[in-house]
Amino acid sequence: MNAPNRTTDRWTKSDAVETPTPKEEPLILPGPGGYLIHKGMANPERPAPKTPKAGAAKPEGDTTKAPPQRQKADERVEAPVTERAPTGPEARRTESSPPGNAPVRDVPDRKADNQKEPAKREPGSGGPGDPRDPFHRRREPERHERMLRSAMAAVRRNMIVVYLLTAATNVLVLAIPIYLFQISDRVLTSRSVDTLVMLTIIIAGAVIFQSIFDAIRRLILMRTAVLYATRLGAPILSAAAHASLHGTGREYQTLGDLQTVRGFLVSPTLLAFLDVPFAPLFILAIFLIHPMLGMVVIVTALVLTVIALANQRATAAPFGEANMAQAKANQHLDSMSRNSQVINAMAMVPEAVRIWGRDTAASLTAQVRAQDRNVAFGAISRAVRLLTQVGILGLGAWLAIDGDLTGGMVIAASIIAGRAFSPIEGSIEGWNSFILTRGALGRIRSLMLATENQFEKLRLPNPEGRLDVERLLYVPGGTKQVVLNGISFTLDPGQTLAVIGNSGAGKTTLGKMLVGSILPTSGSVRLDLMDLRNWDPRQLGENIGYLPQDVQLFPGSIKDNIGRMRSDATDAQIHAAAVLADVHNMIASLPHGYETMVAADGTPLSGGQKQRIALARAFFGNPRLVILDEPNSNLDVAGDKALARAITQAKESGITVVVITQKPALLNVVDKIMLLTDGRVGLFGAREQVMAKIDGGGKPTAPPPAPKAGGPT
C-alpha cells in the first residue's frame, strides 16, 4: 500500500495536486530532543524524523522511535505518491487511527519536549544541513561605525589623561629656570646654605615628578597605539573584505594606514604637538620677568607660526605626490610577489623591476623635493629661535645694566624662551608625519563609514538547495557595458546545471553573482526563495561552496584549507569533504597527508592538486549550493573522472551544483545545460535537448521566466 506523503519542505507547494489550506496550527519540525514548534505557521502534517545513522548516539531525551533502516522483503513500501490532504471526518479518522496495517507511530508530547533540555553536541558537529541543528547560533552583527566610535572614544579617554600629564610636565619644566633665578639672586647674595639645601630638595622633587609624568604619558601613548590597532584591526580587515567586492582591492592597504596612525601615536612629533598649546604659559612667564622680553617672544612666536603655515603649503603637494607614487609601487610589488613564477619563466624580471623602479623613483623624487622644503623651513625656524635667545640675553643684559633686571632673571628668561619655541620647531620638522597620519585617519574613517553595516538577520532553517535566478542585469560601476542581461532560471534541490559559452560571455560573472560575491544591478538570486542579501552572511557562507576560476589556497596545512580555516572544524567533517570531492586518495599519497603544509601559491602542490583541494574546500560542511568555475581547467584524465564522480555524489546527496565549464567531459553528469551568448541565455533546458540543438544547430531557446518568490513552483 502507499505510505502517506510526509514532506519536510514548508517553502513550496505540491506540483501534482493543490493542497487545501489547513487550519492554522504550530509547525512541528524534528529537532534535538524531540520537536521544534514554530507558532503561526500552518502545516497539518508532522514531518517524520530522519533516520539516524547506524551507531550514532541517540540524543538525550529523544523518545521518538526510529524507523527500521532496512525493509524486509514482505514489507517493502512503494515510492510515496502525492495525495490530497484529508479533511473533515476523514482527517480526524486518519489522526486517530492509521489506515490498514500501518504501524502506530509514537508522537512525542509537545509540552514534554519543550521542557526537555536539548542534548549537548561537540563544537563543529551539526553543521549545515544537520537535522539535529536546523538553526544556527546567533552572532554579534558587525557595525563598523559603532566600532570606529568605540575605538576613538577609548583613544580620547587616554588622550585626556595624557593631556593632563602634559600640563603637569610643562608646569614642572619651570622648576629649573626658577632654581637658577633663586640661586643667582638669593642664595649667592645671602650665602645661606639652608636655603640652598631646601631649594635644591624642592627642585629635585619637581624634576623627579616631571620625569615620572613624562614617562607615564609615553607609556599611555604606547598602550593607546596598541589599543587603537587591536580595536580597529579586525573591523578594518572585515570592512576591506566587504568593500573590495565592489572596489579595486586597494581597500586592504588601509591596514597600512592603521600602522601609520600607530607609529604617529608613539612618535616625538605627537609630544611636540601636545606641548604647543602650553607655549603661552612660558610666554606669560617671560612677561612677568619683563614686558619687553615678552614682546620679543610674542613676535618670534608669530614669525614661527607663519613659517609653519608656509611649510605646510609648500610641502603638501609634493608629499601627496610621493604618497600616491609609493602606493603604485607597492601595488606593483604585490603583483610581482603573486606572479613570481610567470615573471621568472617569461624573463619579465627587467620589465617588472623597471615599472617598480619608475614608480619608486617618482615617489622618492617628490619626497626629496618635499623634504628639501621642510628642511629649509626647519633651518629658518631654528635660526629664528637661536637669534631670539641671543636677543633676549642681549636685551636682558641691557636692562640689567639699567637696573631693571637681575642676572638670574636674564638667564631664566633665556631658558624659558627656548622651552616656548622648542615644540613649535618640533611641529614644523614633524609636519610630514602629521600630514600622513591625517590622511591615514581620513581613509580609515571613509572605509569604516562607507562599508555597509552587517546587521543581525533572521536565522532561517538551513536551506535545501532550491535556486531561483530572476531577471539578472549587471552593469559594472563606471561603465555602460552590459555583462549580464535578463538571466532567469530555476534549479530544484539536487539538480546540476552546466553553464557553457564563449570567453567573455559572462559565465564567471554569473558564478560570482550566484554566491553573492558581486551584487546585480537589478534582479535577484534566491536560495530557497530568499534573496541572498537577506540571509545571515555566516549561515549563507556555511551553506554555499565556491571554487573560483583563479584557485587560491591559504598558507597552512591541507587540513586547514579544506576546513576553511575554521577552528571548530572536526576531522570527520574534513574527511567527509575530501571523500565527497574524491581527493582522499590523492591526499593520502602525499608524504604528510592532511598535515602537508602549503604556501599561498599552493607550493608544493601542482595546479591540478591545488584545484582538487579547493574542490574539497567547496564541499566542506555539506553545503546545499556549490558553484564550480572551470573546476577541471588544470585536471588530467584521472582528475576529470574524479571530478565527475564528485559531482555525481553531490547530486545523490541533494546538493545543487552549478558547473561553469568549457570541456564537454562534465556535460554527461549534469541535468541541465545553459548556453550564454554575450550575456544572454541562448539555450537552456535538459541536457539531451540542449545537446541535440547544439549538435543539430537548432534555434536557441530561452528558459521560461523564473517564478515569483512565494508562488507555486
XYZ file of C-alpha atoms in Angstrom:
713
model
C 0.000 0.000 0.000
C 1.066 3.585 -0.457
C 2.644 5.278 2.516
C 1.358 8.753 3.340
C 3.441 11.549 1.850
C 5.223 13.444 4.645
C 7.138 16.317 3.159
C 9.564 18.446 5.108
C 9.555 21.306 2.601
C 7.420 24.083 4.062
C 8.506 26.584 1.431
C 6.908 25.042 -1.686
C 3.598 23.511 -2.679
C 2.975 20.226 -4.424
C 3.166 20.261 -8.199
C 0.647 17.420 -8.593
C -2.407 18.455 -6.578
C -3.280 21.720 -4.941
C -3.422 21.188 -1.202
C -6.344 22.853 0.613
C -5.454 25.449 3.189
C -5.447 23.677 6.558
C -6.417 25.091 9.874
C -3.601 27.223 11.257
C -1.595 25.438 13.908
C 2.037 25.395 15.029
C 4.522 23.836 12.608
C 6.381 20.922 14.153
C 9.892 20.165 12.875
C 12.251 17.443 14.052
C 14.923 18.840 16.331
C 17.308 17.888 19.111
C 15.478 16.112 21.916
C 12.133 15.924 20.082
C 10.320 18.542 18.017
C 10.757 22.264 17.426
C 7.410 24.107 17.457
C 7.091 27.275 15.337
C 3.862 29.112 16.062
C 1.885 30.887 13.415
C 2.893 28.601 10.534
C 0.225 26.318 9.091
C 1.029 22.702 8.330
C -1.316 19.864 9.301
C 1.299 17.155 8.949
C 4.317 16.468 11.088
C 7.436 15.650 9.114
C 8.831 12.302 10.068
C 12.192 12.447 11.867
C 15.142 11.427 9.735
C 16.625 8.027 10.411
C 19.843 8.362 12.456
C 22.971 6.771 11.083
C 23.929 3.351 12.284
C 25.874 3.535 15.512
C 25.080 7.212 16.059
C 24.308 8.210 19.609
C 20.654 8.983 20.231
C 20.101 12.500 21.592
C 19.340 12.591 25.283
C 15.631 12.752 25.987
C 14.605 11.754 22.477
C 11.617 9.392 22.743
C 10.974 9.204 19.005
C 11.153 5.675 17.706
C 13.499 5.450 14.750
C 12.065 3.621 11.733
C 13.874 0.481 10.668
C 16.838 1.124 8.396
C 16.009 -1.736 6.033
C 12.696 -3.040 4.797
C 12.031 -6.726 4.777
C 11.061 -8.368 1.507
C 7.431 -8.841 2.518
C 7.170 -5.296 3.984
C 8.528 -3.355 1.015
C 6.875 0.058 0.594
C 6.403 1.657 -2.793
C 7.517 5.207 -3.547
C 5.166 7.742 -1.934
C 2.637 9.397 -4.208
C 1.385 12.915 -3.650
C -2.187 12.764 -2.341
C -4.813 15.323 -1.488
C -4.657 16.072 2.223
C -7.648 14.542 4.052
C -10.139 16.942 5.542
C -13.202 16.783 7.783
C -14.091 13.426 9.366
C -11.574 11.633 7.188
C -8.782 13.776 8.615
C -9.904 13.060 12.176
C -10.100 9.355 11.398
C -6.609 9.451 9.921
C -5.229 11.180 13.005
C -6.934 8.819 15.440
C -6.080 5.509 13.775
C -3.690 4.650 10.949
C -5.189 3.058 7.850
C -4.755 -0.575 7.092
C -1.909 -2.352 8.807
C 0.304 0.694 9.080
C 2.135 0.637 12.415
C 1.178 3.177 15.022
C 3.935 5.772 15.435
C 4.625 7.232 18.861
C 4.282 11.005 18.749
C 6.202 12.860 21.444
C 4.219 15.162 23.651
C 4.834 18.783 22.663
C 4.787 20.125 26.171
C 7.131 17.463 27.422
C 9.509 18.022 24.526
C 9.579 21.757 25.098
C 10.551 21.182 28.719
C 13.383 18.861 27.833
C 16.880 20.214 27.724
C 18.446 19.761 24.270
C 21.290 17.332 24.081
C 24.756 18.866 24.033
C 26.923 18.373 20.995
C 30.558 18.846 20.253
C 31.705 22.040 18.533
C 31.676 21.700 14.801
C 29.080 18.944 14.767
C 25.639 19.520 13.412
C 26.884 21.776 10.663
C 24.868 22.971 7.703
C 22.179 20.511 6.813
C 22.421 18.574 10.087
C 18.843 17.713 11.168
C 19.873 17.934 14.809
C 20.691 21.601 14.430
C 18.272 23.250 11.973
C 19.058 26.740 13.231
C 22.410 28.466 13.584
C 23.752 30.222 16.636
C 23.341 33.955 16.649
C 26.460 36.040 16.314
C 27.041 39.695 17.058
C 26.475 41.815 13.938
C 29.283 43.956 12.590
C 28.573 47.655 12.944
C 31.667 49.376 11.606
C 30.569 52.882 12.525
C 29.967 51.838 16.127
C 33.343 50.084 16.274
C 35.072 53.204 14.967
C 33.315 55.413 17.506
C 34.176 52.992 20.307
C 37.855 52.927 19.356
C 38.032 56.706 19.024
C 36.271 57.130 22.375
C 38.853 54.881 24.039
C 41.660 56.869 22.410
C 40.107 60.159 23.541
C 39.857 58.918 27.134
C 43.531 58.044 27.134
C 44.451 61.316 25.452
C 42.676 63.258 28.200
C 44.934 61.606 30.763
C 47.962 62.240 28.543
C 46.988 65.888 28.195
C 46.699 66.310 31.962
C 50.121 64.739 32.401
C 51.460 67.020 29.656
C 50.114 70.045 31.528
C 51.799 68.900 34.739
C 55.049 68.223 32.884
C 55.108 71.670 31.285
C 54.417 73.372 34.602
C 57.240 71.446 36.251
C 59.584 72.483 33.426
C 59.641 75.920 35.047
C 61.437 74.383 38.050
C 64.921 74.673 36.503
C 64.611 78.371 35.486
C 63.180 79.194 38.908
C 66.073 77.314 40.548
C 68.667 79.288 38.555
C 66.879 82.542 39.333
C 66.763 81.815 43.083
C 70.388 80.712 43.263
C 71.610 83.772 41.381
C 69.540 86.354 43.185
C 69.101 84.887 46.695
C 71.489 82.098 47.573
C 74.612 83.763 46.197
C 73.754 87.085 47.800
C 72.594 85.697 51.168
C 75.167 82.892 51.292
C 72.539 80.749 53.089
C 73.313 77.025 52.949
C 69.940 76.097 54.447
C 68.138 77.969 51.671
C 70.287 76.246 49.085
C 69.592 72.789 50.547
C 65.835 73.261 50.832
C 65.627 74.856 47.399
C 67.638 72.001 45.888
C 65.413 69.366 47.530
C 62.243 71.028 46.246
C 63.558 71.454 42.716
C 64.920 67.896 42.685
C 61.480 66.601 43.662
C 59.904 68.646 40.876
C 62.386 67.267 38.343
C 61.732 63.698 39.513
C 57.977 64.148 39.212
C 58.433 65.738 35.787
C 60.385 62.695 34.612
C 57.794 60.322 36.074
C 54.898 62.162 34.446
C 56.716 62.260 31.114
C 57.417 58.517 31.290
C 53.802 57.764 32.223
C 52.406 59.761 29.310
C 54.769 57.982 26.912
C 53.652 54.607 28.276
C 49.999 55.599 27.930
C 50.593 56.709 24.342
C 52.296 53.405 23.602
C 49.360 51.444 25.002
C 46.922 53.751 23.220
C 48.602 52.882 19.931
C 48.272 49.174 20.707
C 44.652 49.669 21.791
C 43.822 51.521 18.579
C 45.410 48.802 16.450
C 43.697 45.945 18.280
C 40.288 47.633 18.356
C 40.255 48.509 14.663
C 42.499 45.856 13.105
C 39.823 43.194 12.674
C 36.998 45.656 11.786
C 39.184 47.328 9.140
C 40.085 43.960 7.639
C 36.419 42.951 7.646
C 35.351 46.268 6.109
C 38.094 45.993 3.480
C 36.948 42.473 2.608
C 33.367 43.679 2.098
C 34.381 46.841 0.231
C 36.806 45.005 -2.062
C 33.871 43.157 -3.642
C 32.836 46.415 -5.304
C 36.178 48.227 -5.271
C 39.654 47.913 -6.728
C 41.286 45.864 -3.977
C 43.159 48.872 -2.587
C 40.932 48.775 0.475
C 43.321 46.292 2.084
C 46.005 48.993 2.088
C 44.021 50.664 4.853
C 45.730 48.222 7.221
C 48.942 50.074 6.354
C 47.193 53.315 7.303
C 46.439 51.755 10.669
C 50.169 51.185 11.194
C 50.835 54.802 10.195
C 48.485 56.056 12.903
C 50.005 53.651 15.404
C 53.507 54.922 14.616
C 52.454 58.564 14.990
C 50.976 57.924 18.428
C 54.382 56.842 19.773
C 56.474 59.414 17.884
C 58.131 62.548 19.349
C 56.137 64.607 16.853
C 52.916 63.973 18.775
C 54.602 65.095 22.012
C 55.664 68.303 20.279
C 52.102 68.935 19.110
C 50.861 68.281 22.653
C 53.363 70.787 24.072
C 52.491 73.587 21.609
C 49.319 74.735 23.475
C 51.458 75.406 26.586
C 53.764 77.837 24.789
C 51.582 80.775 26.001
C 52.343 79.671 29.582
C 56.064 80.228 29.041
C 55.422 83.485 27.192
C 53.395 84.676 30.201
C 56.272 83.744 32.494
C 58.649 85.862 30.388
C 56.136 88.746 30.525
C 56.253 88.515 34.303
C 60.016 88.849 34.160
C 59.855 91.929 31.902
C 57.266 93.100 29.309
C 59.913 93.985 26.714
C 61.270 90.452 26.774
C 57.709 89.168 26.480
C 57.076 91.257 23.374
C 60.212 89.838 21.745
C 58.994 86.309 22.437
C 55.497 87.046 21.059
C 56.906 88.454 17.832
C 59.149 85.412 17.476
C 56.216 83.052 18.109
C 54.204 84.788 15.384
C 57.134 84.511 12.973
C 57.466 80.789 13.726
C 53.724 80.336 13.154
C 53.992 81.982 9.739
C 56.942 79.732 8.922
C 54.896 76.665 9.930
C 51.972 77.685 7.689
C 54.310 78.364 4.780
C 55.932 74.984 5.339
C 52.507 73.302 5.195
C 51.575 74.961 1.914
C 54.953 74.293 0.331
C 55.179 70.606 1.242
C 51.554 69.426 0.954
C 51.575 68.877 -2.827
C 54.929 67.040 -3.122
C 54.156 64.874 -0.117
C 50.833 63.914 -1.729
C 52.579 63.023 -4.994
C 55.124 60.949 -3.099
C 52.433 59.003 -1.276
C 50.489 58.250 -4.467
C 53.595 57.100 -6.319
C 54.626 54.925 -3.390
C 51.181 53.317 -3.311
C 51.509 52.423 -7.002
C 54.966 50.991 -6.379
C 53.596 48.851 -3.554
C 50.845 47.549 -5.842
C 53.410 46.524 -8.454
C 55.497 44.870 -5.752
C 52.497 42.889 -4.543
C 51.711 41.861 -8.115
C 55.307 40.719 -8.610
C 55.173 38.568 -5.483
C 51.953 36.893 -6.637
C 53.204 36.288 -10.175
C 56.832 35.465 -9.459
C 56.720 32.183 -11.383
C 55.338 33.847 -14.509
C 57.859 36.683 -14.254
C 60.809 34.297 -13.988
C 59.553 31.838 -16.592
C 58.975 34.507 -19.235
C 62.074 36.585 -18.382
C 59.960 39.557 -17.322
C 62.183 40.488 -14.371
C 63.759 43.553 -16.074
C 60.341 44.899 -17.066
C 58.921 44.293 -13.588
C 61.911 45.995 -11.967
C 61.653 48.887 -14.431
C 57.970 49.502 -13.639
C 58.549 49.252 -9.895
C 61.642 51.444 -10.139
C 59.787 54.076 -12.157
C 57.086 54.497 -9.508
C 59.580 54.285 -6.665
C 61.784 56.914 -8.310
C 58.781 59.199 -8.751
C 57.927 58.752 -5.086
C 61.485 59.433 -3.953
C 61.779 62.480 -6.214
C 58.620 64.040 -4.821
C 59.616 63.100 -1.286
C 63.075 64.651 -1.663
C 61.508 67.827 -3.047
C 59.141 67.999 -0.078
C 61.872 67.176 2.431
C 64.136 69.850 0.950
C 61.470 72.442 1.568
C 60.735 71.047 5.009
C 64.410 71.109 5.967
C 64.754 74.670 4.685
C 61.826 75.903 6.743
C 63.111 73.940 9.736
C 66.512 75.596 9.452
C 64.880 79.017 9.228
C 62.788 78.361 12.327
C 65.835 77.091 14.211
C 67.808 80.180 13.273
C 64.956 82.422 14.386
C 64.798 80.596 17.713
C 68.524 80.870 18.381
C 68.647 84.518 17.338
C 65.715 85.225 19.634
C 67.524 83.640 22.568
C 70.600 85.705 21.760
C 68.418 88.789 21.540
C 66.808 88.015 24.879
C 70.227 87.681 26.518
C 71.421 90.936 24.969
C 68.257 92.842 25.787
C 68.229 91.355 29.272
C 71.824 92.425 29.867
C 70.985 95.971 28.737
C 68.004 96.001 31.117
C 70.215 94.621 33.893
C 72.712 97.419 33.299
C 69.883 99.898 33.764
C 68.886 98.070 36.956
C 65.545 96.745 35.684
C 66.592 93.064 35.841
C 68.999 90.837 37.667
C 71.395 88.389 36.110
C 69.330 85.437 37.302
C 66.236 86.819 35.607
C 68.074 87.159 32.301
C 69.269 83.549 32.380
C 65.824 82.283 33.403
C 64.149 84.250 30.595
C 66.522 82.748 28.021
C 65.809 79.186 29.192
C 62.044 79.724 29.277
C 62.086 81.247 25.782
C 63.913 78.181 24.454
C 61.280 75.949 26.030
C 58.470 78.013 24.447
C 59.967 77.744 20.956
C 61.016 74.077 21.117
C 57.572 72.466 20.499
C 56.858 74.900 17.647
C 60.118 73.942 15.982
C 59.407 70.235 16.551
C 55.967 70.597 14.991
C 57.473 72.146 11.871
C 60.017 69.345 11.490
C 57.374 66.654 12.053
C 54.764 68.208 9.796
C 55.150 65.421 7.222
C 54.236 62.783 9.800
C 51.198 64.794 10.788
C 50.045 65.065 7.142
C 50.482 61.323 6.587
C 48.606 60.474 9.775
C 45.760 62.844 8.970
C 45.361 61.235 5.543
C 45.509 57.750 7.053
C 42.813 58.630 9.591
C 40.628 60.014 6.819
C 40.940 56.834 4.758
C 40.193 54.654 7.779
C 37.135 56.709 8.612
C 35.928 56.692 4.996
C 36.287 52.919 4.740
C 34.530 52.232 8.035
C 31.643 54.607 7.314
C 31.231 53.670 3.650
C 31.105 49.926 4.261
C 27.604 48.640 4.807
C 26.972 47.506 8.361
C 26.401 43.789 8.763
C 23.238 43.935 10.830
C 21.843 40.870 12.517
C 19.415 38.962 10.320
C 16.889 36.230 10.977
C 18.433 32.766 11.187
C 16.371 30.656 8.852
C 16.265 26.871 8.752
C 19.165 25.506 6.754
C 18.302 25.685 3.036
C 17.529 22.641 0.948
C 19.208 23.989 -2.177
C 16.499 25.451 -4.410
C 17.979 28.188 -6.605
C 15.887 30.868 -8.332
C 17.518 33.449 -10.596
C 15.189 36.243 -11.656
C 15.926 38.707 -14.480
C 19.569 39.357 -13.629
C 21.087 42.514 -15.078
C 24.669 43.505 -14.348
C 26.431 46.656 -15.499
C 29.800 47.272 -13.777
C 30.087 50.592 -11.994
C 31.565 53.390 -14.054
C 30.850 51.649 -17.361
C 27.920 51.214 -19.725
C 28.782 47.677 -20.789
C 26.031 45.154 -20.070
C 27.715 41.954 -18.854
C 24.544 40.012 -17.981
C 21.092 40.768 -19.321
C 17.809 39.079 -18.384
C 19.179 35.851 -16.881
C 16.380 33.744 -15.345
C 16.245 30.064 -14.405
C 15.307 27.726 -11.555
C 17.040 24.674 -10.103
C 15.412 22.272 -7.676
C 17.400 20.800 -4.773
C 19.891 18.228 -6.005
C 19.833 19.309 -9.650
C 23.014 20.047 -11.578
C 23.496 22.721 -14.222
C 26.362 23.263 -16.654
C 26.915 26.829 -17.869
C 28.772 26.949 -21.173
C 29.648 29.669 -23.638
C 32.495 31.504 -25.297
C 35.040 33.557 -23.385
C 33.574 36.873 -22.289
C 30.005 35.574 -22.335
C 29.578 36.372 -18.620
C 29.923 32.877 -17.144
C 32.361 33.792 -14.366
C 30.371 36.920 -13.511
C 27.244 34.792 -13.203
C 29.079 32.376 -10.909
C 30.215 35.206 -8.634
C 26.666 36.533 -8.559
C 25.250 33.136 -7.573
C 27.411 33.095 -4.424
C 26.852 36.767 -3.589
C 30.406 37.957 -4.302
C 29.025 40.692 -6.538
C 25.553 42.173 -6.487
C 23.359 42.510 -9.576
C 22.405 45.891 -10.943
C 18.835 44.609 -10.945
C 17.161 41.263 -10.439
C 17.765 38.774 -7.673
C 19.341 35.452 -6.775
C 17.269 33.435 -4.306
C 18.195 30.418 -2.246
C 15.076 28.609 -1.027
C 13.043 31.622 -2.223
C 15.035 34.018 -0.007
C 17.245 36.657 -1.626
C 20.925 36.057 -0.882
C 21.179 39.566 0.569
C 18.572 38.683 3.199
C 20.359 35.583 4.505
C 22.610 35.789 7.523
C 26.103 36.068 5.960
C 27.648 33.409 8.196
C 24.809 30.953 7.671
C 24.806 31.592 3.924
C 28.549 31.041 3.692
C 28.306 27.733 5.521
C 25.660 26.525 3.086
C 27.492 27.616 -0.072
C 30.574 26.108 -1.675
C 32.585 28.041 -4.244
C 35.513 27.057 -6.434
C 36.694 30.195 -8.275
C 38.419 30.186 -11.617
C 41.625 31.526 -10.063
C 42.262 28.997 -7.293
C 43.986 30.394 -4.206
C 44.932 28.456 -1.084
C 45.731 29.895 2.326
C 49.140 29.427 3.966
C 48.705 26.421 6.254
C 48.026 22.710 6.117
C 45.772 20.897 3.677
C 43.563 20.105 6.642
C 43.174 23.806 7.452
C 42.430 24.683 3.829
C 39.728 22.042 3.453
C 38.199 23.131 6.779
C 38.017 26.763 5.564
C 40.496 27.779 8.307
C 37.788 27.234 10.935
C 38.962 26.322 14.422
C 35.806 24.280 15.104
C 36.149 22.086 12.006
C 36.205 18.427 13.045
C 38.328 15.707 11.489
C 35.167 13.879 10.454
C 33.905 16.915 8.515
C 37.252 17.382 6.770
C 37.460 13.700 5.851
C 33.854 13.712 4.612
C 34.560 16.705 2.355
C 37.670 15.028 0.954
C 35.756 11.818 0.280
C 32.858 13.683 -1.336
C 35.299 15.557 -3.587
C 37.116 12.260 -4.303
C 40.508 13.658 -3.242
C 41.176 11.481 -0.193
C 43.365 9.052 -2.116
C 45.349 11.898 -3.627
C 45.926 13.454 -0.201
C 46.888 10.061 1.230
C 49.658 9.782 -1.382
C 51.358 12.931 -0.055
C 54.236 12.408 2.432
C 52.430 14.157 5.294
C 48.850 13.572 4.186
C 46.383 16.097 5.541
C 49.149 17.803 7.537
C 51.058 18.782 4.380
C 51.881 22.483 4.568
C 51.169 24.647 1.533
C 52.154 28.207 0.707
C 49.889 30.955 -0.568
C 50.683 29.950 -4.152
C 49.955 26.276 -3.416
C 53.572 25.102 -3.262
C 54.443 22.157 -3.212
C 51.167 21.104 -4.883
C 50.684 21.018 -8.622
C 47.975 23.049 -10.309
C 45.648 20.060 -10.522
C 46.251 19.048 -6.896
C 45.630 22.600 -5.743
C 42.380 22.679 -7.691
C 41.197 19.404 -6.167
C 41.987 20.625 -2.634
C 39.926 23.739 -3.361
C 37.141 21.454 -4.611
C 37.131 19.644 -1.250
C 37.004 23.030 0.474
C 33.924 23.889 -1.575
C 32.196 20.686 -0.392
C 33.177 21.174 3.278
C 30.291 21.282 5.733
C 27.777 19.609 3.400
C 26.655 22.846 1.663
C 23.361 22.982 -0.191
C 24.609 25.022 -3.170
C 28.002 24.600 -4.843
C 29.322 26.768 -7.687
C 32.319 25.400 -9.611
C 34.020 27.784 -12.053
C 36.195 25.862 -14.530
C 36.865 23.092 -11.969
C 38.772 20.932 -14.473
C 40.980 23.558 -16.095
C 44.122 22.010 -14.545
C 42.999 18.379 -14.253
C 44.216 15.374 -16.187
C 42.054 12.469 -17.325
C 42.089 10.864 -13.876
C 41.202 14.200 -12.307
C 38.309 14.674 -14.726
C 36.920 11.277 -13.777
C 37.284 12.056 -10.070
C 35.520 15.392 -10.590
C 32.658 13.700 -12.439
C 32.300 11.210 -9.587
C 32.301 14.060 -7.075
C 29.512 15.879 -8.916
C 27.501 12.657 -9.103
C 27.960 12.036 -5.366
C 26.973 15.620 -4.609
C 23.821 15.190 -6.668
C 22.972 11.995 -4.772
C 23.488 13.909 -1.510
C 20.905 16.504 -2.570
C 23.448 19.260 -3.261
C 22.574 21.713 -6.023
C 25.631 22.116 -8.265
C 26.313 24.730 -10.953
C 29.362 23.953 -13.111
C 30.916 26.570 -15.371
C 32.978 24.709 -17.927
C 34.306 24.703 -21.458
C 35.056 20.975 -21.572
C 32.391 18.515 -22.756
C 33.549 15.829 -20.301
C 31.382 17.206 -17.488
C 28.259 17.635 -19.590
C 27.426 13.945 -19.238
C 26.880 14.198 -15.462
C 24.607 17.259 -15.329
C 20.844 17.514 -15.565
C 20.562 20.824 -17.411
C 22.714 22.950 -19.679
C 22.683 26.711 -20.196
C 24.435 28.369 -23.134
C 25.374 32.011 -22.552
C 25.899 34.275 -25.549
C 27.038 37.861 -24.950
C 25.455 37.918 -21.509
C 22.138 36.457 -22.639
C 20.678 32.955 -22.438
C 20.983 31.294 -25.826
C 19.909 27.788 -24.848
C 18.541 26.312 -21.658
C 16.943 23.003 -20.861
C 17.543 19.326 -20.206
C 20.942 18.011 -21.206
C 19.690 15.813 -24.040
C 17.558 18.579 -25.544
C 20.275 21.220 -25.439
C 22.948 18.870 -26.772
C 20.651 17.875 -29.632
C 20.084 21.530 -30.549
C 23.795 22.318 -30.303
C 24.749 19.335 -32.466
C 21.923 19.985 -34.920
C 22.280 23.760 -34.973
C 18.785 24.299 -33.627
C 17.322 27.668 -32.908
C 18.283 28.969 -29.452
C 15.548 28.785 -26.889
C 15.455 30.985 -23.803
C 14.340 29.464 -20.499
C 10.925 30.275 -19.091
C 10.910 33.160 -16.637
C 11.610 32.186 -13.042
C 8.518 32.098 -10.794
C 7.999 34.934 -8.403
C 9.090 34.402 -4.818
C 6.380 32.763 -2.776
C 4.459 31.496 -5.814
C 3.879 27.886 -6.754
C 6.796 26.068 -8.305
